[in-house]
XYZ file of C-alpha atoms in Angstrom:
370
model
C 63.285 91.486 131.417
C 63.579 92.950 128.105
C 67.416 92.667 126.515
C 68.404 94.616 123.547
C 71.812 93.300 121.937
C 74.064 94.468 119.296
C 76.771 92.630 117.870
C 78.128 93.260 114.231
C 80.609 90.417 113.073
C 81.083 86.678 113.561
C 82.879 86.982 116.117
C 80.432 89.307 118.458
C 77.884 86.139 116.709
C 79.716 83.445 118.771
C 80.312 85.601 122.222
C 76.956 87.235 121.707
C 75.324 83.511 121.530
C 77.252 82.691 124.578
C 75.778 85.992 126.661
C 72.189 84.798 125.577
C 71.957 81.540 126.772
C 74.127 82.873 129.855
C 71.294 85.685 130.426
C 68.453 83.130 129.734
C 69.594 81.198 132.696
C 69.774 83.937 134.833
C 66.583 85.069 133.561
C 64.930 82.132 132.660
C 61.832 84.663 130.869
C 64.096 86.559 129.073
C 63.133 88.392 126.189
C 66.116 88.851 123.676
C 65.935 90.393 120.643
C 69.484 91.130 119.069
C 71.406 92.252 115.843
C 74.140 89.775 115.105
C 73.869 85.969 113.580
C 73.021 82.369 113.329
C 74.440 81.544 116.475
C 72.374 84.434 118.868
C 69.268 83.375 116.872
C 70.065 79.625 117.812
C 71.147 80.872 121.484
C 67.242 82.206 121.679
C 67.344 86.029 120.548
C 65.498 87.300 117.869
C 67.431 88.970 114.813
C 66.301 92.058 114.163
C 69.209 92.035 111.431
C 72.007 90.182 110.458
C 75.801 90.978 110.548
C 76.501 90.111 106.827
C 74.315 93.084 105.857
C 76.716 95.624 108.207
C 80.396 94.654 108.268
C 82.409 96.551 106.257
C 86.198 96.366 106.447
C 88.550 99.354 106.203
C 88.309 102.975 105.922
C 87.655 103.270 101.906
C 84.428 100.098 102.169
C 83.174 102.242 104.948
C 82.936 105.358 102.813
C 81.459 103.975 100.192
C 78.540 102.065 102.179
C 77.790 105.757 104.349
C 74.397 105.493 102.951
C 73.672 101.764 103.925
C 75.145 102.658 107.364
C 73.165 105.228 108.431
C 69.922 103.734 107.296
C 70.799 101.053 109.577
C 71.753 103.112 112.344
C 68.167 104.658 112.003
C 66.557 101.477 111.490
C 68.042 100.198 115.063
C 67.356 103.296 116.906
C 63.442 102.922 115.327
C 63.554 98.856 116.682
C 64.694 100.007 120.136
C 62.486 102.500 120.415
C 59.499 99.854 119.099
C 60.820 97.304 121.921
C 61.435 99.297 124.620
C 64.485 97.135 126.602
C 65.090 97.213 129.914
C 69.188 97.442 128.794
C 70.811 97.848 126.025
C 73.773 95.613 125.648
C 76.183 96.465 122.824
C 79.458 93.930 121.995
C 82.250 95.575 120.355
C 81.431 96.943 117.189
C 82.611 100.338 118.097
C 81.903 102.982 115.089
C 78.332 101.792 115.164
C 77.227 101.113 118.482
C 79.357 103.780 120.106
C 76.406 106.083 117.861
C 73.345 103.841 119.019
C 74.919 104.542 123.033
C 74.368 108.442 122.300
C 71.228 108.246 121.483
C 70.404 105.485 123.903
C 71.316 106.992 126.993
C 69.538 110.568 125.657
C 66.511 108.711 125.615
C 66.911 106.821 129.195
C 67.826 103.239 127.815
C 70.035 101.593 130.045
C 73.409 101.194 128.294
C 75.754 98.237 128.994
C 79.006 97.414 127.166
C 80.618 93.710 126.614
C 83.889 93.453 125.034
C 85.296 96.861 125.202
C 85.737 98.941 121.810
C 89.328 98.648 121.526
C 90.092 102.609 122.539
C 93.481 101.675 123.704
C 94.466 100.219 120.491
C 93.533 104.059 118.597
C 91.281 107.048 118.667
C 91.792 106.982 122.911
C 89.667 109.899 122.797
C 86.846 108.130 122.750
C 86.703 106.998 126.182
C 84.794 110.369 126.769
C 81.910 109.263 124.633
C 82.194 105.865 126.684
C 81.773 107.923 130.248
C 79.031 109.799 128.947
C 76.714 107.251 127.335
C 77.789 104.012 129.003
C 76.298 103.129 132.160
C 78.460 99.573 132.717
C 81.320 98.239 130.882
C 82.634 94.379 131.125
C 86.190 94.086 129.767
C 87.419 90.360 128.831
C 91.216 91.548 128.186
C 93.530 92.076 131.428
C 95.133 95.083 130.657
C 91.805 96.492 129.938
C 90.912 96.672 133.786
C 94.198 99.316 134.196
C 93.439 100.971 131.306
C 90.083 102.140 132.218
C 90.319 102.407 135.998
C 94.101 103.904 136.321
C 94.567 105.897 133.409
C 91.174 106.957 132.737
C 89.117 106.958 136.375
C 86.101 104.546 134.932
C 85.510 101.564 136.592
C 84.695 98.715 134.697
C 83.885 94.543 135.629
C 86.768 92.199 134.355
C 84.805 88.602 133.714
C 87.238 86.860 132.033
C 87.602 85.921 128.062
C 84.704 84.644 126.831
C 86.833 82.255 124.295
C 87.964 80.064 126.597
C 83.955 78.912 127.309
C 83.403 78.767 123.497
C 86.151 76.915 123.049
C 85.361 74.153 125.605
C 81.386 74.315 124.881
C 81.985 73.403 121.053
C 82.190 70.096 120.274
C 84.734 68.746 117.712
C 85.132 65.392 115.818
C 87.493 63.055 116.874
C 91.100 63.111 114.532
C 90.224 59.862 112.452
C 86.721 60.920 111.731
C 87.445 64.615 110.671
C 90.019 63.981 108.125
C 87.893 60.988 106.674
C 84.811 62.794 105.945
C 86.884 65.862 104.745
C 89.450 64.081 102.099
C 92.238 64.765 104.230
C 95.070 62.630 104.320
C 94.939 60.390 107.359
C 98.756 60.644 108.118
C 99.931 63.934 106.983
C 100.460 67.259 109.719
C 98.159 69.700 109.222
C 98.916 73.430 108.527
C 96.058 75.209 109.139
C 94.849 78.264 107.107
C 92.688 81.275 108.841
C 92.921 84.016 106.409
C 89.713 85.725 107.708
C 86.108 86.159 107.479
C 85.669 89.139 105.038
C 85.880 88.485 101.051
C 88.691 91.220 100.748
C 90.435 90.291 103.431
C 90.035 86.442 102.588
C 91.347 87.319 98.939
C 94.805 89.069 100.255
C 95.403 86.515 102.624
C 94.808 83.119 100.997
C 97.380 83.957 98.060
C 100.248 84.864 99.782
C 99.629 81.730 102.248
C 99.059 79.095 99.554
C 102.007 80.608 97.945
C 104.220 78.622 100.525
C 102.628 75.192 100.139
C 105.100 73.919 97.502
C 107.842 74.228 100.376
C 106.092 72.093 102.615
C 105.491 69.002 100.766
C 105.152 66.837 104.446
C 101.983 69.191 105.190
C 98.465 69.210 103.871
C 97.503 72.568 103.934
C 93.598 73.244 105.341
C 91.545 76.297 104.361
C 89.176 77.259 107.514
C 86.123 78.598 105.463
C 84.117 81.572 107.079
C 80.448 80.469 107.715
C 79.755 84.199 106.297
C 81.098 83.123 102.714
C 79.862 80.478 100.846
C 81.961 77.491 99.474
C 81.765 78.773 95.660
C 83.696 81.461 96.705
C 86.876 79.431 98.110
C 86.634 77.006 94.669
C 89.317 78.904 92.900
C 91.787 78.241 95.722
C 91.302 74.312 95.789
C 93.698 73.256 92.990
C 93.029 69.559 92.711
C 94.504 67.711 95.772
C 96.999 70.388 97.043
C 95.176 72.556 98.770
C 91.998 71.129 101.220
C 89.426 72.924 102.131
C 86.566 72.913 105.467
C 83.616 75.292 105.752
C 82.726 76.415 109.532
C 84.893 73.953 111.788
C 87.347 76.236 112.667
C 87.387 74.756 116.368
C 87.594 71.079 114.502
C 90.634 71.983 112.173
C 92.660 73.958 115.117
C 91.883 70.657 117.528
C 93.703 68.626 115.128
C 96.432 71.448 113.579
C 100.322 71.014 113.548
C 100.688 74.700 112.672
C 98.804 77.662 111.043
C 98.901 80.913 108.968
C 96.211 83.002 111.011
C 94.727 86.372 109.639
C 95.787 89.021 112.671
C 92.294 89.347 115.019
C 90.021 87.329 117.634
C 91.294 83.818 115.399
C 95.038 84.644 116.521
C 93.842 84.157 120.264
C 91.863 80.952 119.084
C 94.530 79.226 117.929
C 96.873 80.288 120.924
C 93.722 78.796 122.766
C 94.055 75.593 121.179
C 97.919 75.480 121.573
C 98.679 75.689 118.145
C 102.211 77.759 117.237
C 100.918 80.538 115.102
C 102.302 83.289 112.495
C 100.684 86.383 112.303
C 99.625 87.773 109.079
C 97.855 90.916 107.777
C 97.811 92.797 104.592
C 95.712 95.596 104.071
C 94.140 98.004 101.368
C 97.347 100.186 100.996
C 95.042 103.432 101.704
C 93.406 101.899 104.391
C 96.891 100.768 105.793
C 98.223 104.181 105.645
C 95.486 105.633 107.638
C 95.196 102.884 110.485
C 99.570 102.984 110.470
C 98.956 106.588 112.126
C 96.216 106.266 114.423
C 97.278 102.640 115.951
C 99.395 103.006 118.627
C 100.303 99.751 119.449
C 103.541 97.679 119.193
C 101.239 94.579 118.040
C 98.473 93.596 115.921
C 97.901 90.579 117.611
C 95.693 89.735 120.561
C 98.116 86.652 121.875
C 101.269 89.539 121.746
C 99.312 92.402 122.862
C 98.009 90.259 126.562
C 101.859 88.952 126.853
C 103.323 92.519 126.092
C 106.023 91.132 124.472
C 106.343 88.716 120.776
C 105.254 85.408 121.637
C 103.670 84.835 117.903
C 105.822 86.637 114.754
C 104.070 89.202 112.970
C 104.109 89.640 109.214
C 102.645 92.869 108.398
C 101.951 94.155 105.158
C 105.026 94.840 103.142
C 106.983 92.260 105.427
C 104.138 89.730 104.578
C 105.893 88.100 101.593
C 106.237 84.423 100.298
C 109.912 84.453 101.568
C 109.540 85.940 104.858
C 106.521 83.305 105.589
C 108.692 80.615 104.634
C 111.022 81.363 106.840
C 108.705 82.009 109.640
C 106.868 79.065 108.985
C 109.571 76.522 109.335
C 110.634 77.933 112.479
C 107.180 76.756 114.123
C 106.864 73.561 112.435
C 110.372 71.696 112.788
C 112.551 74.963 114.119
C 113.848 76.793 117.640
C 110.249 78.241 117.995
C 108.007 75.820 118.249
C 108.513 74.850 122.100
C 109.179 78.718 123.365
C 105.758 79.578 121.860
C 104.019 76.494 123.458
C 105.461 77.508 126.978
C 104.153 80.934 126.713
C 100.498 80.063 125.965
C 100.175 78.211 128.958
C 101.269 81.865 130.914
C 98.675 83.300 128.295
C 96.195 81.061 129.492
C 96.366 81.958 133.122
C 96.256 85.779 132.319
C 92.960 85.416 130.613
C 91.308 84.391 134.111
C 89.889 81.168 133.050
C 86.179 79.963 132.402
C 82.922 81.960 133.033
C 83.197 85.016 131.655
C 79.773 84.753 129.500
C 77.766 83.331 133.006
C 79.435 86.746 134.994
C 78.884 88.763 132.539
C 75.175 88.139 132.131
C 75.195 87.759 136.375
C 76.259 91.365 135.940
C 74.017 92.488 133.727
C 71.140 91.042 134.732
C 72.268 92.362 138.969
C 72.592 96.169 137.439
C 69.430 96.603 135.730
């Protein structure tokens, strides 16, 4: 059959590459042709466009690319229409794909949904457009499930978080050979440093975290670099052998992590994942902040506190995110009273999330439905 996927940031990348080579062994004459990144074009689909061209973060970047956006919102609707899928499978990504569904089912596409826009987070309204226009919905989040199906009378498939395969399917480098070939200390703890995957974002984050090193003097501090930014752009943020820097081995760094400073999103439940005590941190465009402060209506930012329903991981969100509160909340998890609570919760975390083979069901799923 003929699959049609959309995914617009690295993360929907990595969990979209896992549903392809799930579907292609299911459907071993699959034809996949996909918007999203390096890793669904290695998986096997064919880019019709990549994700670095689309993702815009906050309100005031989204205005300003309109233009950009809706040429690519006609430009997919044009490649559909040229392909002709048997389903339409759309990962996250809400704003855009929720438009691309509309249109979709008006024009008899088969419409299927993996990793749930995040309706229950803001903007709950939305579920309408998701009964309308979405013909199956696969939810990797537990409370997702009640959500849908008790509050809102749509059933949806719970298959389990796709992290926990991507985690085990990616191979890392041992301890001794990872900090050799990266000019890392071979003795030293690591802190390890996920301030995001967007250049604004990256900027906002990486200052106020590096602005902690000094009180840390036992630590190396590690910079995860975002395989969507290129190392020239982390350069001014390596000052000589203080701060240490690796470009797309995220999975590597965490493996061998003491402790890190994680940018609030999918990298929060990563590093819960690998076991590694965590604090939170987010600091937004002030405008942007203001606007998202009144239609969130959750008590968390974070995926690891959100599944628990209760702070496992601390928070530090925009005004609190300072160089004095980090401090403090950063020697709590490295030497402190934390440290062993939050390591006994994310083995209660783990069993929520289901365990392994949610790409495999999901594609089983799909591939049973159409």
């Amino acid at each position: 059959m003929k699959y049609y996927i959309i995914a617009g940031e690295a993360s929907g990348d990595l969990h979209g590459s896992n549903l392809i080579k799930a579907l292609k062994k299911e459907d071993p004459s699959a034809d996949i042709r996909c918007w999203g990144g390096d890793l669904m074009e290695k998986a096997g689909g064919v880019l019709a466009k990549h994700y670095k061209e689309m993702a815009f973060m906050g309100f005031l970047e989204v205005i300003m690319n309109i233009p950009t956006i809706f040429k690519n919102i006609r430009y997919c609707k044009e490649d559909i229409e040229a392909f002709r899928p048997d389903v339409i499978i759309f990962i996250d990504f809400s704003g855009f794909n929720l438009r691309i569904a509309k249109w979709a089912k008006q024009h008899g596409f088969r419409t299927n949904y993996y990793i749930s826009p995040q309706i229950w987070a803001s903007r709950e309204g939305r579920i309408k457009k998701i009964k309308r226009d979405i013909d199956a919905m696969y939810v990797i989040l537990p409370f997702e499930k009640d959500f849908y199906e008790k509050k809102h009378g749509y059933p949806v498939q719970f298959v389990g978080h796709p992290l926990i395969d991507a985690i085990e399917n990616t191979p890392v480098e041992d301890n001794a050979t990872f900090r050799k070939e990266n000019d890392l200390d071979p003795e030293k703890p690591i802190i390890a440093l996920l301030p995001g995957s967007r250049k604004q974002e990256v900027q906002k984050m990486l200052d106020v975290m590096l602005s902690v090193q000094q009180d840390f003097p036992e630590y190396q501090f590690v910079i995860a670099g975002a395989p969507s930014l290129p190392d020239a752009f982390y350069a001014p943020y390596l000052s000589g052998d203080k701060v240490n820097y690796v470009s797309n081995k995220t999975y590597t760094l965490l493996s061998h992590a003491y402790a890190a400073l994680v940018t609030s999103g999918t990298a929060t439940l990563e590093t819960a994942l690998f076991g590694i005590p965590q604090v939170v941190c987010y600091k937004g465009n002030w405008i942007s902040y203001q606007i998202a402060k009144r239609i969130i209506t959750l008590d968390f930012i974070s995926l690891v506190n959100l599944i628990m329903g209760r702070e496992v991981v601390k928070e530090l969100i925009q005004n609190e995110l300072t160089t004095k509160n980090l401090k403090s909340e950063l020697a709590k998890i490295v030497d402190g009273p934390d440290r062993k609570r939050i390591l006994e919760d994310y083995q209660t975390l783990r069993k929520k999330l289901g365990g392994k083979g949610a790409s495999q069901l999901a594609a089983q799923l799909i591939v049973e439905n159409v």
